[in-house]
Short mmCIF file of C-alpha atoms and ligand atoms in Angstrom, two decimals:
data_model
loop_
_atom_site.label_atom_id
_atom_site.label_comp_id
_atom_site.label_asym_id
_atom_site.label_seq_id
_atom_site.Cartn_x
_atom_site.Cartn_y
_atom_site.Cartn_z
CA UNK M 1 16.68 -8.75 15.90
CA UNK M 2 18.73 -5.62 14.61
CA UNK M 3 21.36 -6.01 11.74
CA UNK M 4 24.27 -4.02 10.23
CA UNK M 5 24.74 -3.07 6.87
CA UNK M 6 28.75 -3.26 5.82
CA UNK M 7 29.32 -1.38 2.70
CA UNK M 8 33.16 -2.58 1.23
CA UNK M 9 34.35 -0.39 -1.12
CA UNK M 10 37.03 2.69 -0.93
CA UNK M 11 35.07 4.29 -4.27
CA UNK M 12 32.25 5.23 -1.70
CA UNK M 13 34.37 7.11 0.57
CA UNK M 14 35.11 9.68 -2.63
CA UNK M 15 32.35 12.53 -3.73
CA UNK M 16 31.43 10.43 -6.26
CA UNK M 17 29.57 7.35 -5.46
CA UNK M 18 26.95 6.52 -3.20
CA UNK M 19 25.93 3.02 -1.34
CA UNK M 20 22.42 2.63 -2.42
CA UNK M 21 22.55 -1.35 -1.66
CA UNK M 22 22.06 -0.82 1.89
CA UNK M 23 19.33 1.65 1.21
CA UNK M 24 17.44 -1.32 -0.64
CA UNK M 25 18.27 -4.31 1.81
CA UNK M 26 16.94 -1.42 4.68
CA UNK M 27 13.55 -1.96 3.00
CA UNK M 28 14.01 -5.34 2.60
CA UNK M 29 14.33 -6.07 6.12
CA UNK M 30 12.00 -4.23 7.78
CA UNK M 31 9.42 -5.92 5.50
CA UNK M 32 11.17 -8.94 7.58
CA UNK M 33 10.27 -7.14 10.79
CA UNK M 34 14.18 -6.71 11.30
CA UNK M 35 15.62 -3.16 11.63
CA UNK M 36 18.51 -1.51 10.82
CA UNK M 37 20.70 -0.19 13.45
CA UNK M 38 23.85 0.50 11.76
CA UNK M 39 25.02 0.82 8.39
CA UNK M 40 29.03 1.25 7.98
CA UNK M 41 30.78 2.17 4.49
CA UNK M 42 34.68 0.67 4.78
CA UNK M 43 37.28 1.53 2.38
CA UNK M 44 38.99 -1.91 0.70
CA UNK M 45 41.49 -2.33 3.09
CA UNK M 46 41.82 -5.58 5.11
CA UNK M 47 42.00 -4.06 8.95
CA UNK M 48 39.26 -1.42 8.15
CA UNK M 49 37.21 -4.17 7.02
CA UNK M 50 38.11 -6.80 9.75
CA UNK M 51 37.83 -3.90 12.27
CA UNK M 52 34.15 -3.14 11.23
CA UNK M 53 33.47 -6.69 10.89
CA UNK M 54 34.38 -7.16 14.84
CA UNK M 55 32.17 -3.95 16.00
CA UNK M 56 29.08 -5.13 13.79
CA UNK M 57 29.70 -8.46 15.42
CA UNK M 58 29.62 -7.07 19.08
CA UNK M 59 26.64 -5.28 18.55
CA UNK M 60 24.18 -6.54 16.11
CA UNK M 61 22.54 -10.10 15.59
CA UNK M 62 22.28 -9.81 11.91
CA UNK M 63 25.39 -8.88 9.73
CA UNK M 64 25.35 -8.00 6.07
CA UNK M 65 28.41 -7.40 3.98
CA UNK M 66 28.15 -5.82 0.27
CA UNK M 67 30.88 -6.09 -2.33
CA UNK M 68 34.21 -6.92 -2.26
CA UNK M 69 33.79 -10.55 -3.25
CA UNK M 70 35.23 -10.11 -6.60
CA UNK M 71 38.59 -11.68 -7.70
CA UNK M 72 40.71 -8.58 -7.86
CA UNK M 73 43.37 -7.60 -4.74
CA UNK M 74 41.07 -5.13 -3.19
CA UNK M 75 38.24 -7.70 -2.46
CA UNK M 76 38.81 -8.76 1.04
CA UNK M 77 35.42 -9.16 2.19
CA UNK M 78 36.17 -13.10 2.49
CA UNK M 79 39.58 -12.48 3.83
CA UNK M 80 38.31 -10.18 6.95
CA UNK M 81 35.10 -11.81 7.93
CA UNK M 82 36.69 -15.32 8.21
CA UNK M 83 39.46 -12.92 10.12
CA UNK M 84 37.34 -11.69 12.35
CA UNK M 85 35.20 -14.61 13.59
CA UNK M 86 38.18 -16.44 13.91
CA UNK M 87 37.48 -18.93 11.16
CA UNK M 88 39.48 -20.65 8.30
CA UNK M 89 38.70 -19.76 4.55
CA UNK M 90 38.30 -23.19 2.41
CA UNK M 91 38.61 -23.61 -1.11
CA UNK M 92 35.37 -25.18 -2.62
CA UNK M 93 36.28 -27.48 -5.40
CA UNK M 94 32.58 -27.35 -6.60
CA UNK M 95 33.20 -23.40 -7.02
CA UNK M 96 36.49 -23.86 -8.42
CA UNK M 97 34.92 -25.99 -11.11
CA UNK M 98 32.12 -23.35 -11.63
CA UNK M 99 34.47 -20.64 -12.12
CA UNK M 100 36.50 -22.65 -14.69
CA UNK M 101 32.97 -23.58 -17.13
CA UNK M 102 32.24 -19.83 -16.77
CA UNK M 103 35.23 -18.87 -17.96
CA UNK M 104 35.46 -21.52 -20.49
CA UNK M 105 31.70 -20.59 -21.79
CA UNK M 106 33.37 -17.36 -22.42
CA UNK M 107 36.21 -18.92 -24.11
CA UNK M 108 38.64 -17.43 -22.05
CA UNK M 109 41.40 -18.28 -19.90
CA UNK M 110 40.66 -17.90 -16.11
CA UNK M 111 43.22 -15.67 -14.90
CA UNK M 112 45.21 -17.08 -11.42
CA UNK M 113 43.14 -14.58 -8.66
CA UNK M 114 40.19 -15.53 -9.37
CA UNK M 115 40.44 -18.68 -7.60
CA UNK M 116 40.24 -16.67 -4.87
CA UNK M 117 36.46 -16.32 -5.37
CA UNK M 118 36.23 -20.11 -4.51
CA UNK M 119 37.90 -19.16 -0.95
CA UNK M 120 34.55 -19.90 1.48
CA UNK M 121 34.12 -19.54 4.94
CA UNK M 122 34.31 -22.38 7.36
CA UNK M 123 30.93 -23.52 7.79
CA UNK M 124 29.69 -21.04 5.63
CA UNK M 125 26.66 -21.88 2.55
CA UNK M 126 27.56 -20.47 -0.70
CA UNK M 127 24.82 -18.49 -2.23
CA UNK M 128 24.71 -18.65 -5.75
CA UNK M 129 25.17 -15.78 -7.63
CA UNK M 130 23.20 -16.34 -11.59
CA UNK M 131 24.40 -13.71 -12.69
CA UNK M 132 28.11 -13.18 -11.81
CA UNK M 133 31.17 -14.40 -10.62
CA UNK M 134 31.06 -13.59 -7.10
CA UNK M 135 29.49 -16.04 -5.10
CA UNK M 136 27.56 -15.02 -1.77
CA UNK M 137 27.68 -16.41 1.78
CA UNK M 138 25.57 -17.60 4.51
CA UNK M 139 26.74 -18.13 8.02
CA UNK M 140 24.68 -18.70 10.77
CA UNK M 141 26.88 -19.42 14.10
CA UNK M 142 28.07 -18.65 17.10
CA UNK M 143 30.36 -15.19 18.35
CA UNK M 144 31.04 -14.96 21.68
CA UNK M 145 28.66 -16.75 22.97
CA UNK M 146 25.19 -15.59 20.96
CA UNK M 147 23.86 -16.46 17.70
CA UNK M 148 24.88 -14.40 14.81
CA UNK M 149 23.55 -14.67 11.04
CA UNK M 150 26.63 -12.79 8.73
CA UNK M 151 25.44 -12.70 4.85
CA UNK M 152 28.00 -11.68 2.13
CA UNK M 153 26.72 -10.44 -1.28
CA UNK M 154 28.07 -9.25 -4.24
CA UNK M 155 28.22 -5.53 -4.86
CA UNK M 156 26.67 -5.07 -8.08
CA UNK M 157 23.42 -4.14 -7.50
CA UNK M 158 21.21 -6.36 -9.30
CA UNK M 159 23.25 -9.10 -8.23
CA UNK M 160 22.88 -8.22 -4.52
CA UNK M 161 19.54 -7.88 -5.10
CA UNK M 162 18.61 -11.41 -6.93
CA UNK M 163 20.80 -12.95 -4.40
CA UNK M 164 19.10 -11.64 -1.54
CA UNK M 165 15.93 -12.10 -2.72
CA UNK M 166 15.83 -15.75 -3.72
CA UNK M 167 18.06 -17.61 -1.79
CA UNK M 168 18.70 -14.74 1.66
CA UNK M 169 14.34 -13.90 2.42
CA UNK M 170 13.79 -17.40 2.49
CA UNK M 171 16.65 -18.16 4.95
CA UNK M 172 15.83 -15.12 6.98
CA UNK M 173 12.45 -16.10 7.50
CA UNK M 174 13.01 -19.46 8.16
CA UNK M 175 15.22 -18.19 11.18
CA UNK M 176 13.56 -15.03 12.20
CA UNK M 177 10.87 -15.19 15.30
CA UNK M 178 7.35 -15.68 12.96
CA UNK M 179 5.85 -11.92 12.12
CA UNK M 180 1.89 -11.84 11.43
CA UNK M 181 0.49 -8.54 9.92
CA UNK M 182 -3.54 -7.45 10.52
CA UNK M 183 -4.76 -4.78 8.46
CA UNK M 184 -7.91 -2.91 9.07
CA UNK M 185 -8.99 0.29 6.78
CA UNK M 186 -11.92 2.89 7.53
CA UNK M 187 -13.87 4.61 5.24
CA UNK M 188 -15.71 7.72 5.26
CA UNK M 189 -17.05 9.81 2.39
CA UNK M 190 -16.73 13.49 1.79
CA UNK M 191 -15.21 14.61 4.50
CA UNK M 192 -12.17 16.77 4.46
CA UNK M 193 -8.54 14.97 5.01
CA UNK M 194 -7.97 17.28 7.22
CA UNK M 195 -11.01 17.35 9.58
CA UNK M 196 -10.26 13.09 9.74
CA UNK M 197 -6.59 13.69 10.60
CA UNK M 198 -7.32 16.35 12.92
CA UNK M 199 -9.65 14.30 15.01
CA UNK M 200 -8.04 10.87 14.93
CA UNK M 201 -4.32 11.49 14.77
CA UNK M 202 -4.52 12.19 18.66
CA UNK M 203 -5.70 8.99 18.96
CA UNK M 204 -3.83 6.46 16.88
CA UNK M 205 -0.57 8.50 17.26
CA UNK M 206 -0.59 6.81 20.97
CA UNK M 207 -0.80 3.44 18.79
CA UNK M 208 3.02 3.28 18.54
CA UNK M 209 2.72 -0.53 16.94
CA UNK M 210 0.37 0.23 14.77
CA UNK M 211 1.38 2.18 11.28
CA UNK M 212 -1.46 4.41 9.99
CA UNK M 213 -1.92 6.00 6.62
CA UNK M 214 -4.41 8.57 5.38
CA UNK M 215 -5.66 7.89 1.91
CA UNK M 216 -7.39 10.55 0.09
CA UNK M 217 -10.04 9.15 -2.83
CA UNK M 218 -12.83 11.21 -4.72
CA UNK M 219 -15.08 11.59 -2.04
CA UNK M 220 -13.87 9.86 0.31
CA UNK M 221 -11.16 9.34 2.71
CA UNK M 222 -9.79 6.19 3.73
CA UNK M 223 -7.52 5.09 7.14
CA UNK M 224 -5.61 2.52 6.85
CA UNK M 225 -4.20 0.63 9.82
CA UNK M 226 -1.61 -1.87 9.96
CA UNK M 227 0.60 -3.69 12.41
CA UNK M 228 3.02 -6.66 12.90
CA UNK M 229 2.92 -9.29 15.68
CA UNK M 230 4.10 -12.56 16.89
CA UNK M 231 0.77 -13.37 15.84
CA UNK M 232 -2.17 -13.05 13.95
CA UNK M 233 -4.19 -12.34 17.43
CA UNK M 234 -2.16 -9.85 18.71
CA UNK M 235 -1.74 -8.41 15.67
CA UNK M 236 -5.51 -7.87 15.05
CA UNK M 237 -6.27 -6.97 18.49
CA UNK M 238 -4.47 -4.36 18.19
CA UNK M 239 -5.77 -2.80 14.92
CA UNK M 240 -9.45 -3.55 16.27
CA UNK M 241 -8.92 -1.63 19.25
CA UNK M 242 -7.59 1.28 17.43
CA UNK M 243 -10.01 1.47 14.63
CA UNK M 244 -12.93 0.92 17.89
CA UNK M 245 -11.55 4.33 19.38
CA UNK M 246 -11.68 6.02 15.89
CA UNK M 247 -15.26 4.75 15.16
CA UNK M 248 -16.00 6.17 18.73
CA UNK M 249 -14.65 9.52 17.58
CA UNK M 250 -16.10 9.69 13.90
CA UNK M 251 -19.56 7.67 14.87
CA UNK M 252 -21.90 7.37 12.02
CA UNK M 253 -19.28 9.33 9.41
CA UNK M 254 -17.81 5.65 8.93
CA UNK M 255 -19.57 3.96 6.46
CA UNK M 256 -17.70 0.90 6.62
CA UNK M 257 -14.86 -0.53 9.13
CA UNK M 258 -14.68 -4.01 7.01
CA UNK M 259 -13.13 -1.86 3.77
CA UNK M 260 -16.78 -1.80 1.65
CA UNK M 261 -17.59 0.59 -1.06
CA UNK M 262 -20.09 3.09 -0.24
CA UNK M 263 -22.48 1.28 -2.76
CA UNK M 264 -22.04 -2.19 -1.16
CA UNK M 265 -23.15 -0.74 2.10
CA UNK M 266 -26.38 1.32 0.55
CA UNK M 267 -27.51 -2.05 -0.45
CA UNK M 268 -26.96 -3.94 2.83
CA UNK M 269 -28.74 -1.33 4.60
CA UNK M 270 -31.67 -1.77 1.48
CA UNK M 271 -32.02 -5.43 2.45
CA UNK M 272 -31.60 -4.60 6.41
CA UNK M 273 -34.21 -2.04 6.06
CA UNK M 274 -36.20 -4.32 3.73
CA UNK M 275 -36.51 -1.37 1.22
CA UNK M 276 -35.88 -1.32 -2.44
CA UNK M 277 -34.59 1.83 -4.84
CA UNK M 278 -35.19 3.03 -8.08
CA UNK M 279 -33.29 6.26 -9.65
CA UNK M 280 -33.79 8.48 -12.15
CA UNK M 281 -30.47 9.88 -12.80
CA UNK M 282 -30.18 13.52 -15.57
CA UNK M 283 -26.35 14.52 -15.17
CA UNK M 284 -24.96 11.48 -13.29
CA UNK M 285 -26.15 9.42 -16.69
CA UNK M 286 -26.78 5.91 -14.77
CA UNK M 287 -23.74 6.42 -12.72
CA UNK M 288 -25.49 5.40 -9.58
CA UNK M 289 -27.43 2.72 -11.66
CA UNK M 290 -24.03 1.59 -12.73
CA UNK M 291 -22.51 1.68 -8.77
CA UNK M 292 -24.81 -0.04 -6.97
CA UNK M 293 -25.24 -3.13 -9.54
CA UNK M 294 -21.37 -3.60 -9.86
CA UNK M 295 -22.28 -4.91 -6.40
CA UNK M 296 -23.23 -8.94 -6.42
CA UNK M 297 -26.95 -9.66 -5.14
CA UNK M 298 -27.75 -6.17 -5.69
CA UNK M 299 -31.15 -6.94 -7.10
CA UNK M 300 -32.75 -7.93 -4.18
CA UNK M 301 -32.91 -4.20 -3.40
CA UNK M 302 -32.37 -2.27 -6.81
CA UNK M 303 -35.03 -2.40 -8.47
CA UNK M 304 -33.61 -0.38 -11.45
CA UNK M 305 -33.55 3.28 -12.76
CA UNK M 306 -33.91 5.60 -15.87
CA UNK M 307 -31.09 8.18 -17.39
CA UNK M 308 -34.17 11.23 -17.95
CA UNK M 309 -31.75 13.24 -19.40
CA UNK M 310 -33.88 15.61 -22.03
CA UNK M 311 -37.12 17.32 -20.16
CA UNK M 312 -39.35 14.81 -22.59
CA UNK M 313 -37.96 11.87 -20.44
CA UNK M 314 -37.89 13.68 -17.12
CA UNK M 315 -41.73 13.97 -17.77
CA UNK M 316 -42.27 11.29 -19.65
CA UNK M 317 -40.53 8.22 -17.46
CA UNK M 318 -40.86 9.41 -14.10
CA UNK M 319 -43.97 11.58 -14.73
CA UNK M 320 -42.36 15.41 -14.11
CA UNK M 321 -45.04 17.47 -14.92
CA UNK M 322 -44.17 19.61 -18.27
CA UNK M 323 -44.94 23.09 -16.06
CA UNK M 324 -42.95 22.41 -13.30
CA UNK M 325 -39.84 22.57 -16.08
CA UNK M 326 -41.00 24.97 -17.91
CA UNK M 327 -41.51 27.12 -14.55
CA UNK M 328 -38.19 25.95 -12.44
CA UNK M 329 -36.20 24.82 -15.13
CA UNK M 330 -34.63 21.13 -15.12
CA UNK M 331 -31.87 21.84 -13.22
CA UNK M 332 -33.80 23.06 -9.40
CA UNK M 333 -34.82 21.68 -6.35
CA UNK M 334 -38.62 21.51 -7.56
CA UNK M 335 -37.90 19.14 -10.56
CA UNK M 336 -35.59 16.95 -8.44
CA UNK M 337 -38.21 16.24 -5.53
CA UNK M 338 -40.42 15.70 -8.67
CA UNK M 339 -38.46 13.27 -10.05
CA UNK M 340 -37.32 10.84 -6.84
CA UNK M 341 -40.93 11.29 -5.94
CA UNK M 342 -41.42 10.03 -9.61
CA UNK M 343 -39.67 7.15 -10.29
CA UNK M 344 -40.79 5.63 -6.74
CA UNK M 345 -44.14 5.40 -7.80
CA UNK M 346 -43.47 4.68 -11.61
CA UNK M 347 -41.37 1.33 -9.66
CA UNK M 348 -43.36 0.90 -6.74
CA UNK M 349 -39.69 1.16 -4.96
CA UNK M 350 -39.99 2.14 -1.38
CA UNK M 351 -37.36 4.64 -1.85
CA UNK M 352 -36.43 7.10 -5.20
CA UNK M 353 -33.16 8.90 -5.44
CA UNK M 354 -32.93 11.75 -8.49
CA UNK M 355 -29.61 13.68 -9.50
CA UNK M 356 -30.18 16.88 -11.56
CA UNK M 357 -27.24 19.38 -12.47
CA UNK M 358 -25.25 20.63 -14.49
CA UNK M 359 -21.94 18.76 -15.03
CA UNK M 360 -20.18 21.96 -17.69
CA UNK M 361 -17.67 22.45 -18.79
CA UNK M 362 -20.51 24.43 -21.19
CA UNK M 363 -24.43 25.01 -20.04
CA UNK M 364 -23.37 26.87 -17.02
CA UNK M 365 -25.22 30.08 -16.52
CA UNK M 366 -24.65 32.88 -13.53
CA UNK M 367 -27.98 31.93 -11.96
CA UNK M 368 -27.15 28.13 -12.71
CA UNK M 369 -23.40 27.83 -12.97
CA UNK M 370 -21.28 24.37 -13.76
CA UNK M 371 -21.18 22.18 -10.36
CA UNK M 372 -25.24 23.09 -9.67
CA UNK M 373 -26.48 20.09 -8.60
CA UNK M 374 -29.51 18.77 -6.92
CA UNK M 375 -30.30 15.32 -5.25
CA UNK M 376 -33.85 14.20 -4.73
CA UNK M 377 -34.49 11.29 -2.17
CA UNK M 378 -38.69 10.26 -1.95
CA UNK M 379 -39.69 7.97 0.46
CA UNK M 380 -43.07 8.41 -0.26
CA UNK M 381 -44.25 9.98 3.10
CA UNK M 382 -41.43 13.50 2.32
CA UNK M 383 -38.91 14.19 -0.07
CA UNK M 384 -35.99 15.66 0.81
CA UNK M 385 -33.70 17.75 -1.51
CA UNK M 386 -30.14 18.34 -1.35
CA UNK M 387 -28.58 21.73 -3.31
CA UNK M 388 -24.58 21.08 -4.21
CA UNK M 389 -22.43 23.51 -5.47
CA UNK M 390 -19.48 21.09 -6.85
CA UNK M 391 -16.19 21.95 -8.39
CA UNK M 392 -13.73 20.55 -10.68
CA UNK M 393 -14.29 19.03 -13.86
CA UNK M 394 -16.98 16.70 -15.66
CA UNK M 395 -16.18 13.56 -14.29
CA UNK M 396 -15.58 14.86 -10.95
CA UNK M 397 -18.49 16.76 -10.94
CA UNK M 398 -20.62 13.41 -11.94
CA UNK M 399 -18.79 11.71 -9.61
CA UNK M 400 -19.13 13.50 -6.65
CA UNK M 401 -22.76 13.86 -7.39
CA UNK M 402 -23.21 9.94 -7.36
CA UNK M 403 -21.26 9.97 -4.12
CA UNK M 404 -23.43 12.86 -2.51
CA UNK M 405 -26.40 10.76 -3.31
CA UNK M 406 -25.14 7.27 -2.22
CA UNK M 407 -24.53 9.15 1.18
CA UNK M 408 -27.68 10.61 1.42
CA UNK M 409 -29.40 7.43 0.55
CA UNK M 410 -27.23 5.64 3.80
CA UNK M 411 -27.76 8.24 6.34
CA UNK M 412 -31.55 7.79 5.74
CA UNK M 413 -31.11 4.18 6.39
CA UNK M 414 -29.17 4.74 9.39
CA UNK M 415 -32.10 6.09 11.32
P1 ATP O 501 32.58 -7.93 -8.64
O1 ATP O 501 32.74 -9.36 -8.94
O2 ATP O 501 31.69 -7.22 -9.64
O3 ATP O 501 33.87 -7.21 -8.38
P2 ATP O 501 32.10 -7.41 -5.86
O4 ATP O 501 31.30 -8.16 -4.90
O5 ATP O 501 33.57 -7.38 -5.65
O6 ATP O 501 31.72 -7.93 -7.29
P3 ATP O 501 32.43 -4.61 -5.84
O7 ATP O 501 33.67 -4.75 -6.64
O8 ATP O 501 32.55 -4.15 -4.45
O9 ATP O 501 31.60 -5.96 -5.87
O10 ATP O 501 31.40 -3.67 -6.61
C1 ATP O 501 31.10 -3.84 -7.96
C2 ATP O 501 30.27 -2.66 -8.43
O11 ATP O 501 29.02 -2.72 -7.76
C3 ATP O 501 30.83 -1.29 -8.04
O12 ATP O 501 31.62 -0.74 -9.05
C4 ATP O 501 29.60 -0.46 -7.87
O13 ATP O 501 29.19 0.05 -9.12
C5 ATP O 501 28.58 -1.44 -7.39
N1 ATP O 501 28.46 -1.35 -5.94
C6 ATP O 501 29.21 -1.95 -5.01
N2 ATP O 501 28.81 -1.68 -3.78
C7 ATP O 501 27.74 -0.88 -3.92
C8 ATP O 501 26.86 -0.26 -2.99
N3 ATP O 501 26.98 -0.43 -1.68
N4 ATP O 501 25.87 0.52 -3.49
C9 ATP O 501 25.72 0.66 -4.81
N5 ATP O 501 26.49 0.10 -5.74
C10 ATP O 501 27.52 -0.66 -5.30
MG1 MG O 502 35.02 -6.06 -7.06
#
């Protein structure tokens, strides 16, 4: 269904004032599924008005007039719809009444015109309007032969806006063919933005139905897909097909197509794998600790972990020996082999992950600057060690560091 947004009001054919009302109903309706095909601003004259009333009529389904409801000489609205379907206007006694208690809650006299503002058109549902005078209208009926829904609101915009809202959505939806949305989202971690857009935007950019967003998070990257279909089914075969081709093109730099946290994943691949962790953490401070057991059930695969962050602890809880500091320093790839390697067999975990670096913004050094960071993962049989060199500032630094490591742990598991 397409619409057409009528604008009444001569003060937005001057330099100084804009319509923003249709701007807001746009968004409105397309969150309906219905799209805007014309919008038309009319000065407050009756045959402009009537004129544009006919032409929306002729070529949209959906018609939607703003202002010009009020009592004053210049509001025609009323006057050149019922004009130009052809219709009667009726007074509404009910309205009249209303209009006389608001007045008299006011304690004022109602002035003559403003009867006018009972004047509704034949067949049409008066909207209430809270918070003014000028009632809306619904009208769902018949123009030459096809169905047409015309709306009238009030101009103000808050008023439009409560109106539509409350009492137009529900209507609209009620008529509307039924709309069902699937979402999927992707995520991969530290990749570039770039490098993801550059090798999936050929393929979902030929996935005209389906809307997709890039979403940039520390560390990770995120695609979102959406789309909106008769029905659920559609809908989600759609999406699934799409994100199928992208998981073709990225493979294994997806870590989850069902919209998981890197940690959940770690620890389904744990329990898959039938392997448990420990960690000893120095600049991360428990980070990863903290991570993976904000995850539910995460116990049956983290076994737990130490923050070694002075060289007493490093040798102390996951057995570094003192030399190997004092030689390498805490901070190198030797200490961080030493301590995954360290805290596996201090657990008896099948796997150990270590982070040691240097998070700044003091303690950097030229041979050991700020963003030096090492990751140690022992699975008893080798250790492998990771060397970063991460920017930014402490938290990100930290951060990243517990990301780089969560990563490391999953592509292990993957194999
Ligand atoms: P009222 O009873 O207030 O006269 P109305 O339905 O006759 O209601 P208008 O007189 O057309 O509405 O507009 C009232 C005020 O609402 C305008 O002065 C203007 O500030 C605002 N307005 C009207 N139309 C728009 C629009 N399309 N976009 C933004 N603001 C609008
Ligand atoms: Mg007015």
């Amino acid at each position: 269904m397409i619409c057409e947004i009528i604008a009444a009001g001569s003060e937005m054919l001057t330099p100084h004032r804009q319509d923003t009302n249709s701007l807001w109903l746009t968004g409105r309706l397309n969150d309906l599924g219905v799209s805007v095909a014309f919008k038309t601003i009319t000065g407050d004259k009756l045959d402009h008005l009537t004129q544009a009333a006919q032409i929306a009529l002729a070529r949209t389904d959906i018609v939607i007039f703003s202002g010009g409801l009020g009592p004053t000489e210049d509001d025609l609205t009323r006057e050149a719809v019922a004009a130009a379907l052809g219709l009667g206007l009726e007074r509404s006694a009910e309205l009249i009444a209303d209009l006389y208690k608001r007045f008299a809650a006011r304690r004022m006299k109602m002035p003559e015109n403003n009867i006018r503002q009972a004047d509704v058109i034949a067949g049409a549902v008066v909207l209430e309007n809270k918070t003014g005078s000028a009632s809306g209208q619904w009208l769902d009926t018949v123009y030459n032969g096809h169905r047409k829904i015309i709306i009238l609101l009030p101009g103000p915009p808050k008023e439009l806006m409560l109106v539509f809202n409350e009492q137009c959505v529900p209507r609209l939806a009620a008529v509307l063919p039924p709309r069902h949305i699937a979402k999927r989202v992707l995520r991969m971690a530290l990749i570039p933005e770039s490098q993801v857009d550059e090798r999936t935007a050929p393929i979902y950019k030929k996935f005209r139905d389906v809307e997709t967003t890039i979403l940039a998070h520390p560390g990770e990257i995120q695609l979102h897909f959406e789309c909106a279909k008769p029905t659920l089914e559609e809908a989600q075969a759609r999406v699934d097909l799409l994100a199928g081709k992208i998981e073709d093109e990225m493979g294994d730099a997806i870590f989850s197509s069902q919209n998981a946290p890197l940690e959940e994943v770690v620890l389904l691949l744990l329990g898959m794998k039938q392997q448990t962790l420990a960690t000893a953490e120095s600049c991360t401070g428990g980070m990863i600790a903290e991570r993976l057991t904000s995850i539910s059930g995460s116990s049956r695969s983290f076994l737990g972990g130490a923050v070694v962050y002075s060289n007493e602890l490093k040798t102390e809880f996951a057995g570094v020996p003192e030399e190997l500091i004092a030689q390498h320093g805490a901070v190198s790839k030797q200490v961080a082999a030493a301590l995954a390697d360290g805290i596996r067999k201090r657990t008896g975990a099948s796997l150990g992950v270590s982070v040691t670096g240097i998070a700044g913004p003091s303690g950097g050094t030229e041979e050991k600057p700020v963003g030096l960071v090492y990751i140690g993962l022992s699975d008893g049989r080798q250790t492998e060690v990771k060397k970063l060199n991460l920017t930014g500032g402490r938290e990100r630094i930290r951060f990243w560091a517990s990301q780089h490591a969560l990563e490391m742990l999953r592509l292990k598991l993957l194999v």
